[in-house]
Short mmCIF file of C-alpha atoms and ligand atoms in Angstrom, two decimals:
data_model
loop_
_atom_site.label_atom_id
_atom_site.label_comp_id
_atom_site.label_asym_id
_atom_site.label_seq_id
_atom_site.Cartn_x
_atom_site.Cartn_y
_atom_site.Cartn_z
CA UNK A 3 99.19 97.25 93.74
CA UNK A 4 97.36 95.25 96.44
CA UNK A 5 100.13 94.80 99.01
CA UNK A 6 103.41 96.57 99.77
CA UNK A 7 105.64 93.88 101.23
CA UNK A 8 109.10 94.70 99.92
CA UNK A 9 111.09 97.00 97.69
CA UNK A 10 112.81 93.94 96.19
CA UNK A 11 111.33 93.74 92.72
CA UNK A 12 109.26 96.90 93.13
CA UNK A 13 108.91 98.40 89.66
CA UNK A 14 110.88 101.70 89.60
CA UNK A 15 107.95 103.28 87.71
CA UNK A 16 105.60 102.24 90.51
CA UNK A 17 107.99 103.53 93.18
CA UNK A 18 108.32 106.82 91.29
CA UNK A 19 104.53 107.09 91.06
CA UNK A 20 104.29 106.73 94.86
CA UNK A 21 107.02 109.39 95.32
CA UNK A 22 105.26 111.73 92.89
CA UNK A 23 101.93 111.28 94.71
CA UNK A 24 103.66 111.96 98.05
CA UNK A 25 105.18 115.12 96.62
CA UNK A 26 101.79 116.31 95.30
CA UNK A 27 100.13 115.55 98.65
CA UNK A 28 102.86 117.44 100.52
CA UNK A 29 102.46 120.50 98.28
CA UNK A 30 98.65 120.29 98.46
CA UNK A 31 98.61 120.25 102.25
CA UNK A 32 101.42 122.78 102.76
CA UNK A 33 100.28 125.69 104.92
CA UNK A 34 96.73 124.36 105.28
CA UNK A 35 95.21 124.67 108.72
CA UNK A 36 92.98 121.61 108.22
CA UNK A 37 95.04 118.83 106.69
CA UNK A 38 92.31 116.42 105.71
CA UNK A 39 91.38 115.03 102.30
CA UNK A 40 88.20 113.01 101.71
CA UNK A 41 89.91 110.40 99.46
CA UNK A 42 89.69 107.33 101.73
CA UNK A 43 86.41 108.08 103.49
CA UNK A 44 84.67 104.79 104.38
CA UNK A 45 87.92 102.76 104.20
CA UNK A 46 89.28 100.98 107.28
CA UNK A 47 92.99 100.70 108.01
CA UNK A 48 94.26 98.59 110.92
CA UNK A 49 97.79 98.91 112.27
CA UNK A 50 99.07 95.80 114.03
CA UNK A 51 102.44 96.32 115.73
CA UNK A 52 104.16 93.38 117.43
CA UNK A 53 107.35 95.44 117.89
CA UNK A 54 107.90 98.93 119.29
CA UNK A 55 107.59 101.91 116.98
CA UNK A 56 107.16 105.67 117.22
CA UNK A 57 107.70 107.07 113.70
CA UNK A 58 106.13 104.34 111.56
CA UNK A 59 103.10 103.78 113.72
CA UNK A 60 102.29 107.44 114.30
CA UNK A 61 102.88 108.46 110.70
CA UNK A 62 100.67 105.67 109.35
CA UNK A 63 97.93 106.75 111.77
CA UNK A 64 98.32 110.42 110.81
CA UNK A 65 98.43 109.47 107.10
CA UNK A 66 95.22 107.44 107.35
CA UNK A 67 93.45 110.18 109.29
CA UNK A 68 94.55 112.92 106.88
CA UNK A 69 93.08 110.76 104.07
CA UNK A 70 89.80 110.39 106.11
CA UNK A 71 90.16 106.60 106.54
CA UNK A 72 89.05 105.02 109.81
CA UNK A 73 92.27 103.98 111.54
CA UNK A 74 92.30 101.34 114.27
CA UNK A 75 95.47 100.50 116.19
CA UNK A 76 95.93 96.99 117.53
CA UNK A 77 98.89 96.21 119.77
CA UNK A 78 100.02 92.73 120.71
CA UNK A 79 99.68 93.59 124.41
CA UNK A 80 96.13 94.93 124.28
CA UNK A 81 94.62 92.34 121.93
CA UNK A 82 93.83 88.63 121.98
CA UNK A 83 97.43 88.05 120.84
CA UNK A 84 98.13 88.33 124.59
CA UNK A 85 95.87 85.26 125.06
CA UNK A 86 97.92 83.28 122.56
CA UNK A 87 95.98 83.94 119.34
CA UNK A 88 98.10 83.29 116.26
CA UNK A 89 99.10 85.91 113.69
CA UNK A 90 96.96 84.09 111.09
CA UNK A 91 93.83 84.05 113.26
CA UNK A 92 94.37 87.66 114.28
CA UNK A 93 94.69 88.73 110.63
CA UNK A 94 91.61 86.77 109.53
CA UNK A 95 89.67 88.29 112.45
CA UNK A 96 90.69 91.83 111.45
CA UNK A 97 89.75 91.13 107.83
CA UNK A 98 86.36 89.68 108.85
CA UNK A 99 85.79 92.77 111.01
CA UNK A 100 86.14 94.97 107.92
CA UNK A 101 89.81 95.93 107.55
CA UNK A 102 90.60 97.02 103.99
CA UNK A 103 94.30 97.19 104.82
CA UNK A 104 96.44 95.71 107.59
CA UNK A 105 99.73 97.44 108.37
CA UNK A 106 101.94 95.02 110.23
CA UNK A 107 105.24 95.22 112.08
CA UNK A 108 106.57 91.90 113.34
CA UNK A 109 109.90 90.60 114.69
CA UNK A 110 109.88 87.62 112.30
CA UNK A 111 111.38 88.11 108.83
CA UNK A 112 108.73 87.10 106.29
CA UNK A 113 105.74 87.73 108.58
CA UNK A 114 104.13 90.30 106.24
CA UNK A 115 104.46 87.95 103.26
CA UNK A 116 102.82 85.13 105.24
CA UNK A 117 100.02 87.45 106.28
CA UNK A 118 99.38 88.43 102.66
CA UNK A 119 99.16 84.74 101.77
CA UNK A 120 96.64 84.02 104.53
CA UNK A 121 94.53 87.01 103.46
CA UNK A 122 94.49 86.01 99.79
CA UNK A 123 90.96 86.24 98.45
CA UNK A 124 89.63 88.27 101.37
CA UNK A 125 90.06 91.70 99.74
CA UNK A 126 92.29 92.87 102.62
CA UNK A 127 95.70 94.24 101.63
CA UNK A 128 98.91 94.17 103.67
CA UNK A 129 101.67 96.74 104.18
CA UNK A 130 104.95 95.62 105.70
CA UNK A 131 105.86 98.15 108.39
CA UNK A 132 109.07 96.25 109.19
CA UNK A 133 109.56 92.46 109.45
CA UNK A 134 112.53 91.32 111.49
CA UNK A 135 115.81 91.86 109.62
CA UNK A 136 114.12 91.59 106.24
CA UNK A 137 112.48 94.77 104.89
CA UNK A 138 110.93 98.13 105.76
CA UNK A 139 109.67 99.34 102.37
CA UNK A 140 107.92 102.54 103.45
CA UNK A 141 111.11 103.66 105.24
CA UNK A 142 113.03 103.26 101.96
CA UNK A 143 110.33 105.18 100.08
CA UNK A 144 110.43 108.06 102.56
CA UNK A 145 114.24 108.06 102.41
CA UNK A 146 114.04 108.24 98.60
CA UNK A 147 111.48 111.08 98.85
CA UNK A 148 113.83 112.99 101.15
CA UNK A 149 116.86 112.43 98.91
CA UNK A 150 114.90 113.50 95.83
CA UNK A 151 113.74 116.63 97.62
CA UNK A 152 117.25 117.55 98.82
CA UNK A 153 119.33 116.44 95.80
CA UNK A 154 116.83 116.80 92.95
CA UNK A 155 117.64 113.36 91.53
CA UNK A 156 118.59 109.93 92.82
CA UNK A 157 119.99 108.41 89.62
CA UNK A 158 123.79 108.68 89.53
CA UNK A 159 124.10 109.76 93.18
CA UNK A 160 126.60 108.00 95.47
CA UNK A 161 125.00 107.03 98.75
CA UNK A 162 126.71 105.33 101.71
CA UNK A 163 124.70 103.18 104.10
CA UNK A 164 126.77 102.97 107.26
CA UNK A 165 126.78 100.72 110.29
CA UNK A 166 124.80 97.68 111.35
CA UNK A 167 123.79 96.43 107.89
CA UNK A 168 123.51 92.84 109.14
CA UNK A 169 120.41 93.45 111.28
CA UNK A 170 118.94 96.30 109.26
CA UNK A 171 115.70 95.95 107.31
CA UNK A 172 116.12 99.64 106.46
CA UNK A 173 119.43 98.87 104.71
CA UNK A 174 117.94 95.98 102.70
CA UNK A 175 114.92 97.99 101.53
CA UNK A 176 117.12 100.96 100.66
CA UNK A 177 119.62 98.86 98.70
CA UNK A 178 116.79 97.48 96.53
CA UNK A 179 115.02 100.80 96.03
CA UNK A 180 117.97 103.17 95.63
CA UNK A 181 119.79 100.91 93.16
CA UNK A 182 116.55 100.38 91.21
CA UNK A 183 116.26 104.17 91.00
CA UNK A 184 119.81 104.38 89.62
CA UNK A 185 121.89 105.31 92.69
CA UNK A 186 125.35 103.90 93.39
CA UNK A 187 125.26 102.43 96.90
CA UNK A 188 128.26 101.69 99.11
CA UNK A 189 127.78 99.74 102.33
CA UNK A 190 130.26 100.75 105.04
CA UNK A 191 130.40 98.40 108.01
CA UNK A 192 132.69 96.20 110.07
CA UNK A 193 132.89 92.63 108.68
CA UNK A 194 130.94 91.39 111.73
CA UNK A 195 127.94 93.58 110.85
CA UNK A 196 127.61 92.59 107.19
CA UNK A 197 125.34 89.74 106.07
CA UNK A 198 126.72 86.64 104.37
CA UNK A 199 126.11 86.83 100.64
CA UNK A 200 126.53 90.62 100.53
CA UNK A 201 128.97 90.06 97.61
CA UNK A 202 125.98 89.28 95.40
CA UNK A 203 124.16 92.54 96.29
CA UNK A 204 124.28 95.34 93.67
CA UNK A 205 126.51 97.49 95.91
CA UNK A 206 130.15 98.05 96.76
CA UNK A 207 131.38 97.28 100.27
CA UNK A 208 133.94 99.05 102.44
CA UNK A 209 135.09 98.63 106.03
CA UNK A 210 136.57 102.12 106.17
CA UNK A 211 134.30 105.19 106.30
CA UNK A 212 136.86 108.01 106.04
CA UNK A 213 138.01 107.52 102.41
CA UNK A 214 134.38 107.28 101.24
CA UNK A 215 133.24 110.63 102.64
CA UNK A 216 134.52 113.19 100.06
CA UNK A 217 132.73 111.44 97.15
CA UNK A 218 129.31 111.03 98.75
CA UNK A 219 126.05 112.78 97.89
CA UNK A 220 124.35 111.29 100.94
CA UNK A 221 125.22 109.27 103.99
CA UNK A 222 122.60 107.14 105.70
CA UNK A 223 123.58 106.21 109.24
CA UNK A 224 121.92 103.06 110.59
CA UNK A 225 120.67 102.26 114.05
CA UNK A 226 122.72 99.68 115.93
CA UNK A 227 120.13 97.00 116.66
CA UNK A 228 121.32 95.73 120.03
CA UNK A 229 118.00 93.90 120.55
CA UNK A 230 118.85 91.56 117.64
CA UNK A 231 122.42 90.82 118.84
CA UNK A 232 121.79 87.91 121.12
CA UNK A 233 125.44 86.91 121.18
CA UNK A 234 126.66 90.38 122.25
CA UNK A 235 127.95 93.35 120.33
CA UNK A 236 131.23 93.26 118.44
CA UNK A 237 132.86 95.68 117.93
CA UNK A 238 132.03 97.29 121.28
CA UNK A 239 129.92 100.45 121.32
CA UNK A 240 133.07 102.51 121.89
CA UNK A 241 135.00 100.85 119.04
CA UNK A 242 131.98 101.18 116.76
CA UNK A 243 131.62 104.86 117.53
CA UNK A 244 135.32 105.52 116.88
CA UNK A 245 135.35 103.63 113.56
CA UNK A 246 131.86 104.30 112.18
CA UNK A 247 130.22 107.13 114.13
CA UNK A 248 129.46 110.26 112.09
CA UNK A 249 131.33 112.76 114.24
CA UNK A 250 131.98 116.41 113.39
CA UNK A 251 135.41 115.69 111.89
CA UNK A 252 133.89 113.17 109.47
CA UNK A 253 130.91 115.43 108.75
CA UNK A 254 133.38 118.13 107.62
CA UNK A 255 134.87 115.69 105.07
CA UNK A 256 131.54 115.45 103.23
CA UNK A 257 130.89 117.70 100.22
CA UNK A 258 128.82 120.83 101.03
CA UNK A 259 125.73 119.47 99.27
CA UNK A 260 125.78 116.03 100.93
CA UNK A 261 122.72 115.02 102.92
CA UNK A 262 122.80 113.15 106.23
CA UNK A 263 120.00 110.67 106.92
CA UNK A 264 119.15 108.43 109.87
CA UNK A 265 115.95 106.35 110.07
CA UNK A 266 115.74 106.78 113.84
CA UNK A 267 115.57 106.13 116.65
CA UNK A 268 119.20 107.29 116.81
CA UNK A 269 121.86 106.84 119.43
CA UNK A 270 123.34 110.32 119.67
CA UNK A 271 127.01 110.35 120.49
CA UNK A 272 127.44 106.75 119.33
CA UNK A 273 126.06 106.47 115.79
CA UNK A 274 125.96 110.21 115.11
CA UNK A 275 127.17 113.32 116.95
CA UNK A 276 124.39 115.57 118.27
CA UNK A 277 125.81 118.57 116.36
CA UNK A 278 125.63 116.57 113.10
CA UNK A 279 122.11 115.27 113.75
CA UNK A 280 120.92 118.80 114.45
CA UNK A 281 122.75 120.39 111.51
CA UNK A 282 120.62 121.87 108.67
CA UNK A 283 122.37 119.42 106.34
CA UNK A 284 120.85 116.52 108.26
CA UNK A 285 117.37 115.66 106.99
CA UNK A 286 116.29 113.50 109.92
CA UNK A 287 113.20 115.52 110.91
CA UNK A 288 112.34 115.94 107.21
CA UNK A 289 112.46 112.16 106.84
CA UNK A 290 109.76 111.85 109.50
CA UNK A 291 107.67 114.62 107.88
CA UNK A 292 108.01 112.98 104.47
CA UNK A 293 107.06 109.68 106.06
CA UNK A 294 103.53 110.96 106.56
CA UNK A 295 103.14 112.03 102.91
CA UNK A 296 104.76 108.86 101.59
CA UNK A 297 102.46 106.72 103.72
CA UNK A 298 99.46 108.76 102.55
CA UNK A 299 100.61 108.02 98.99
CA UNK A 300 100.99 104.30 99.76
CA UNK A 301 97.47 104.18 101.24
CA UNK A 302 96.17 106.04 98.19
CA UNK A 303 97.82 103.69 95.68
CA UNK A 304 96.70 100.57 97.58
CA UNK A 305 93.15 101.64 98.40
CA UNK A 306 92.09 104.19 95.80
CA UNK A 307 94.64 104.26 92.98
CA UNK A 308 93.10 101.58 90.74
CA UNK A 309 89.56 102.77 91.47
CA UNK A 310 90.45 106.35 90.44
CA UNK A 311 92.23 105.09 87.33
CA UNK A 312 89.24 102.85 86.33
N1 CP B 26 112.41 104.27 111.45
C1 CP B 26 111.53 103.55 112.14
O1 CP B 26 111.01 102.51 111.69
O2 CP B 26 111.22 104.09 113.36
P1 CP B 26 110.19 103.48 114.41
O3 CP B 26 110.76 102.18 114.89
O4 CP B 26 110.07 104.51 115.50
O5 CP B 26 108.90 103.25 113.69
#
């Protein structure tokens, strides 16, 4: 594996190998005071974020540092991007400066794929840390790691992805990965927040959350992406919350074992009630924690996996 751009077409065996590595890393580092492995010493990882991020950016930086890679953070505001330099020239500059891996978040769908094309033949790999409404593959991997940890298996589980599917790269990456791993996925959203062509996705679709709840093994609440709704928000925030918010009444309709996920950042009180988000059956903090180990595993497979296997 040289790049991680998408979960669409990701071999389930390869995804499982990443999840297994993440699990081993988590168990290896558990309880250690110094959480540092020498595996990626001498490797250089550059994060390049053209959109805001807390979880993804910090966990990639922590992951790189715990693997002993040199991690350099470039932000659009503090770099020559602010002087008008193109994404292509920025990427080629970072590669020429010694980046082994560029981790990119960009508002344009397809940006990570383009970057990988421009860097072909340079030896620099690319990880998609979220491109527009397209994909967020490491989020799906950390969600799968969390579900596996909580439920034991993913195959055969019924998982609802609820809310603003239209604008959600998290939803797209999770649909590809979870169905490839054998889960049954149901998308629950108002018709206005579903993409055209959803009928051809390997999922079922519902506009009504309540009847779905008793049969679910997990419910993944999505962030409402107001920044991508240039024409306004329909239904209104209040209507959305009434119809699709995971409130305490709905939470109580879920089976005892069901897990609640949210990729964050979350709008408490609108997408999810505070009492639900803070319940021990919600795995939202665990998702962030697993994000570090999953991203360590991704760095390992991209930068050291083949070398170790050779
Ligand atoms: N889930 C997620 O991508 O969060 P950030 O935007 O904070 O990275």
